[in-house]
PDB file of C-alpha atoms in Angstrom:
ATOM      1  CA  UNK A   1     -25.762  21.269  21.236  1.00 86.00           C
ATOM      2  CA  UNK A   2     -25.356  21.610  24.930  1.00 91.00           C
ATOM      3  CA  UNK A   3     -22.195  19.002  26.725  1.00 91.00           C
ATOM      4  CA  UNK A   4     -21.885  18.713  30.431  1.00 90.00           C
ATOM      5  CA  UNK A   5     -18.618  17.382  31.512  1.00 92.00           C
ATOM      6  CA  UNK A   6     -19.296  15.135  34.652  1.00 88.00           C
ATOM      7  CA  UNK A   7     -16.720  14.046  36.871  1.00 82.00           C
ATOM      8  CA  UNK A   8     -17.192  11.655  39.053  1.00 77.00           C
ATOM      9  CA  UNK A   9     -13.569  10.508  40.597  1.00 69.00           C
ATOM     10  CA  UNK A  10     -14.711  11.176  44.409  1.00 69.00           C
ATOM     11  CA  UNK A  11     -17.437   8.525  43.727  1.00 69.00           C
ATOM     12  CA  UNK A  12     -14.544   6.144  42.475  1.00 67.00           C
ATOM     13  CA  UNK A  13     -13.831   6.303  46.886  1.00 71.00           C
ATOM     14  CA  UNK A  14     -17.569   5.770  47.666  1.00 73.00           C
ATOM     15  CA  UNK A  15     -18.682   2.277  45.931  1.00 79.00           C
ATOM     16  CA  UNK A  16     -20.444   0.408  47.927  1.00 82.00           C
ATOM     17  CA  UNK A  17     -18.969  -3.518  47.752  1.00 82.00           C
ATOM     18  CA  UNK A  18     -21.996  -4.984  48.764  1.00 85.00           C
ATOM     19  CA  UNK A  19     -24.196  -2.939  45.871  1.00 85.00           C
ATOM     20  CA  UNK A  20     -21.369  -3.726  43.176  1.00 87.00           C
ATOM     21  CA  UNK A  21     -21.364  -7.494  43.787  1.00 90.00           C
ATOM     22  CA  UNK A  22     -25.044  -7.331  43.625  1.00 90.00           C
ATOM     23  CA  UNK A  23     -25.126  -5.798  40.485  1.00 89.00           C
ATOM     24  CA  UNK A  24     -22.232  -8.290  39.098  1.00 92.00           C
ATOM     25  CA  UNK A  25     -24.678 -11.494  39.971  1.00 93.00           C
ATOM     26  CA  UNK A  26     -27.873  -9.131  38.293  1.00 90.00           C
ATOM     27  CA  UNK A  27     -25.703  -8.445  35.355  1.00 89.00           C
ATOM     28  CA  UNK A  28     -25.447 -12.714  34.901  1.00 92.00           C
ATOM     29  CA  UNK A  29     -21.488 -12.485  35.948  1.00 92.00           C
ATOM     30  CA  UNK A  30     -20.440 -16.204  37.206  1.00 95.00           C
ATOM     31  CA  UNK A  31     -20.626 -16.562  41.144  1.00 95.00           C
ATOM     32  CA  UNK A  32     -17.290 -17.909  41.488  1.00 96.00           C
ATOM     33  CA  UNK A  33     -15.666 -14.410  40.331  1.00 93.00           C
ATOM     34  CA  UNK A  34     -17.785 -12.211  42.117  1.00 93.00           C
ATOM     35  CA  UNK A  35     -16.979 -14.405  45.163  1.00 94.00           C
ATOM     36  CA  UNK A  36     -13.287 -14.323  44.460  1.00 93.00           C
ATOM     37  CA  UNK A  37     -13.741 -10.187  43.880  1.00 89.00           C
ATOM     38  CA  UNK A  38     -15.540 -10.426  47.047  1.00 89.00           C
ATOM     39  CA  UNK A  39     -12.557 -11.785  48.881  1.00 91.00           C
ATOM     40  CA  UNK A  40     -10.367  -9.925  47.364  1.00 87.00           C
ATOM     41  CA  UNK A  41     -12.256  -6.417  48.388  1.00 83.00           C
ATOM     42  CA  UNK A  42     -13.369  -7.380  51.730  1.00 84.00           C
ATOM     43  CA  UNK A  43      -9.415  -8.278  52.863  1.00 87.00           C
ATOM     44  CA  UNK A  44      -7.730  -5.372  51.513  1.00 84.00           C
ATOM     45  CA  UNK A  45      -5.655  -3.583  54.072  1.00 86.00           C
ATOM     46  CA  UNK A  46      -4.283  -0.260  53.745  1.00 85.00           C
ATOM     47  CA  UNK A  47      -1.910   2.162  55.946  1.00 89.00           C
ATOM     48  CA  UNK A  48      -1.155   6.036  55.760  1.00 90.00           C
ATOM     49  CA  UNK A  49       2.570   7.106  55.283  1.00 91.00           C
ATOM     50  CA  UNK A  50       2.911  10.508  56.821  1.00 90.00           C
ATOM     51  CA  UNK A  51       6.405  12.724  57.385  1.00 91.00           C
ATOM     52  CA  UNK A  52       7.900   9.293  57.474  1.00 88.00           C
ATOM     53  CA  UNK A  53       5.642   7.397  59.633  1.00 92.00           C
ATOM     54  CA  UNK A  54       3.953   4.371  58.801  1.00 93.00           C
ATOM     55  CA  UNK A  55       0.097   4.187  60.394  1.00 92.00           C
ATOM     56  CA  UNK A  56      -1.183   0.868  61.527  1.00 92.00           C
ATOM     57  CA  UNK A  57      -2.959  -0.844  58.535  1.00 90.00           C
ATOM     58  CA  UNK A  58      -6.826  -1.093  58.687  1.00 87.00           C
ATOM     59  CA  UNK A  59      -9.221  -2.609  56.387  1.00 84.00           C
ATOM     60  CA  UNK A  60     -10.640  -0.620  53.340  1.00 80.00           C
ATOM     61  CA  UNK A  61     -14.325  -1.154  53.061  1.00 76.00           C
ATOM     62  CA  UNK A  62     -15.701   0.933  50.279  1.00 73.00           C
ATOM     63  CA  UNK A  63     -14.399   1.869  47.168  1.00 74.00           C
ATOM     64  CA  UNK A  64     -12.633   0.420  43.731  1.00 73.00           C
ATOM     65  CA  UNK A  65      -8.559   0.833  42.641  1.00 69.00           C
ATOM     66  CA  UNK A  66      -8.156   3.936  41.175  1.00 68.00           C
ATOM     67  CA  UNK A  67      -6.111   2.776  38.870  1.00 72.00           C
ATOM     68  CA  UNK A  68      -6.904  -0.492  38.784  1.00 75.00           C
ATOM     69  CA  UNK A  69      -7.515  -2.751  35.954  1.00 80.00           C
ATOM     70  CA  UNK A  70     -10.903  -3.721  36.626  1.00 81.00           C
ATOM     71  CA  UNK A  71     -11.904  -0.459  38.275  1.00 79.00           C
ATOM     72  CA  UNK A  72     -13.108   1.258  35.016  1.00 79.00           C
ATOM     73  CA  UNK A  73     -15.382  -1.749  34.609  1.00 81.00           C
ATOM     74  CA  UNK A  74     -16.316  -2.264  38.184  1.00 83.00           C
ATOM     75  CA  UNK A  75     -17.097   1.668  38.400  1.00 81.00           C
ATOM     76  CA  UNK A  76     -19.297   1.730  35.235  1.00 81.00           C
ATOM     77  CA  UNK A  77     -21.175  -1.658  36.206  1.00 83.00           C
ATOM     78  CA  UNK A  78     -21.597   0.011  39.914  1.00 82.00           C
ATOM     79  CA  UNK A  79     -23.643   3.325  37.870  1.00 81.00           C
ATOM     80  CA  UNK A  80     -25.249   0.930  35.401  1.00 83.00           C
ATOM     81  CA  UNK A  81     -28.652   1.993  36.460  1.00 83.00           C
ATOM     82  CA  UNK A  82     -28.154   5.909  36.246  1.00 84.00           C
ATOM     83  CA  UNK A  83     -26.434   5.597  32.613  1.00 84.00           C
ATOM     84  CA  UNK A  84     -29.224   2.920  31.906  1.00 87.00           C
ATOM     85  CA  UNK A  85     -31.946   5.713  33.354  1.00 87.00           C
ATOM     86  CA  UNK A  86     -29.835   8.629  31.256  1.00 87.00           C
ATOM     87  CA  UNK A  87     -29.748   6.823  28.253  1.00 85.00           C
ATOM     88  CA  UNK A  88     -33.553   5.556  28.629  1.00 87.00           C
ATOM     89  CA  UNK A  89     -33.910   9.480  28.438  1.00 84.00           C
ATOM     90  CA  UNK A  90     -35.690  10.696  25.244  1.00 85.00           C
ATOM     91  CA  UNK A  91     -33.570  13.459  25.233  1.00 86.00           C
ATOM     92  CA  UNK A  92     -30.908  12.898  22.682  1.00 87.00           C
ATOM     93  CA  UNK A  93     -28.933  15.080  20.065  1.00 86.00           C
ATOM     94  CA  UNK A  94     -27.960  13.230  16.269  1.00 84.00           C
ATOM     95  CA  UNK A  95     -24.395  12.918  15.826  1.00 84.00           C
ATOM     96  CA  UNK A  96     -24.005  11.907  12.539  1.00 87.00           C
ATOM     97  CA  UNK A  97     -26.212   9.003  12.255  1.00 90.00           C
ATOM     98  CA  UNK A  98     -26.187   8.287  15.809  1.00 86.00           C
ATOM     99  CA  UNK A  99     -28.593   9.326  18.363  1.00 87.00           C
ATOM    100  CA  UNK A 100     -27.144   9.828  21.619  1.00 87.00           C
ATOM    101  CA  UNK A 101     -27.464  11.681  24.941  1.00 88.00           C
ATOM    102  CA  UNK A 102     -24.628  10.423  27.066  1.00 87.00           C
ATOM    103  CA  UNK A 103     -20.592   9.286  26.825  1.00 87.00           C
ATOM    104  CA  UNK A 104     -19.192   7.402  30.171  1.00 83.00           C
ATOM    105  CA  UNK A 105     -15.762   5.866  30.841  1.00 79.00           C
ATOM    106  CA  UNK A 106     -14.840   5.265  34.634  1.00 72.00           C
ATOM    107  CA  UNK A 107     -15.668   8.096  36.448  1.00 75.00           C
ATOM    108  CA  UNK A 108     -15.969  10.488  33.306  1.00 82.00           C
ATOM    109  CA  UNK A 109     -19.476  11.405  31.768  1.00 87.00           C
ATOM    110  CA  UNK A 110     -20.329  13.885  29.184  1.00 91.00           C
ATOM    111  CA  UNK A 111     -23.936  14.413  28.967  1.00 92.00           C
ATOM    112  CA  UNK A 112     -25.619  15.855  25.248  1.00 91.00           C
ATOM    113  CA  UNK A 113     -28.303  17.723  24.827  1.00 91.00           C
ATOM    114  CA  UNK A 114     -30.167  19.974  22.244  1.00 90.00           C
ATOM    115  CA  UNK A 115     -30.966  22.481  25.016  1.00 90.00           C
ATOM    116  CA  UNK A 116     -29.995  23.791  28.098  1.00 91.00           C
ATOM    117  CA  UNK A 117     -34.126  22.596  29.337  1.00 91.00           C
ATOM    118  CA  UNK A 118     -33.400  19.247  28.158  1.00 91.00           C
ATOM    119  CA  UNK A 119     -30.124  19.446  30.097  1.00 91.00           C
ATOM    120  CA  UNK A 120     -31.206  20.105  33.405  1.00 92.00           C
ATOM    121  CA  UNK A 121     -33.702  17.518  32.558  1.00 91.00           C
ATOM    122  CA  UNK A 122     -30.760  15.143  32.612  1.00 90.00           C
ATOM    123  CA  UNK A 123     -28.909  16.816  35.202  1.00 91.00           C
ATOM    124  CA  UNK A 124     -32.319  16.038  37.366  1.00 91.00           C
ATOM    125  CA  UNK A 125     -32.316  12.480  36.175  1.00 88.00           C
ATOM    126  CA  UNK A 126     -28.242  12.041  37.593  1.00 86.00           C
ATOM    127  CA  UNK A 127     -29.218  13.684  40.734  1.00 85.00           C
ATOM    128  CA  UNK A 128     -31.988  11.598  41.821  1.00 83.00           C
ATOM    129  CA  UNK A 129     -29.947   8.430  40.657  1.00 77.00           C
ATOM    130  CA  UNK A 130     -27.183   9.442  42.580  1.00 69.00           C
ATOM    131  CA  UNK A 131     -28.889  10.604  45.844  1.00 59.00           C
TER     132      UNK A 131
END
């Protein structure tokens, strides 16, 4: 058996709001908490503390809480359609009775496969979803 250990905790900095509410309404979550996640996201304000200086704040307008409550849930409905594409895969490796080519939590993805061909298969399959 062949694992790939994906990390994806840059990507955690990169969600697209916009894309992530989408999904949310696709995925049959009620309106009234994607718009109140909506708010929530769009209004956050941030500042950098540097050698003891305090930046002005800005708005943050990409990305989940590392860290956050919801952000391990928010993250993994944001890549629901590369796990979905991954795990729609034929490539798979039995463990125990369970067939299985793929582990995610958050930003964390290990990736199975009988073979290092079948693994760049996969490897192909994460890079076009991801691109």
């Amino acid at each position: 058996m062949f694992a790939c250990f994906v990390d994806l905790t840059k990507a955690f900095d990169r969600v697209n709001y916009w894309k992530l509410f989408n999904q949310l309404l696709s995925d049959g979550v009620d309106v009234h908490l994607v718009k109140s996640l909506a708010y929530w996201y769009v209004n956050q304000e941030a500042s950098v503390c540097w050698l003891c200086t305090r930046s002005e704040s800005f708005y943050v307008s990409n990305g989940t809480n590392q860290g956050g409550v919801l952000s391990p849930y928010l993250f993994t409905r944001y890549l629901s359609q590369l796990i979905t594409e991954i795990c729609l895969n034929k490539v798979r490796c039995k463990i125990g009775t369970l067939f299985t080519n793929s582990f995610v939590y958050a930003d964390n993805m290990v990736l199975l496969c009988p073979s290092w061909y079948a693994m760049k298969v996969l490897l192909t399959v994460l890079e076009n979803c991801v691109a």
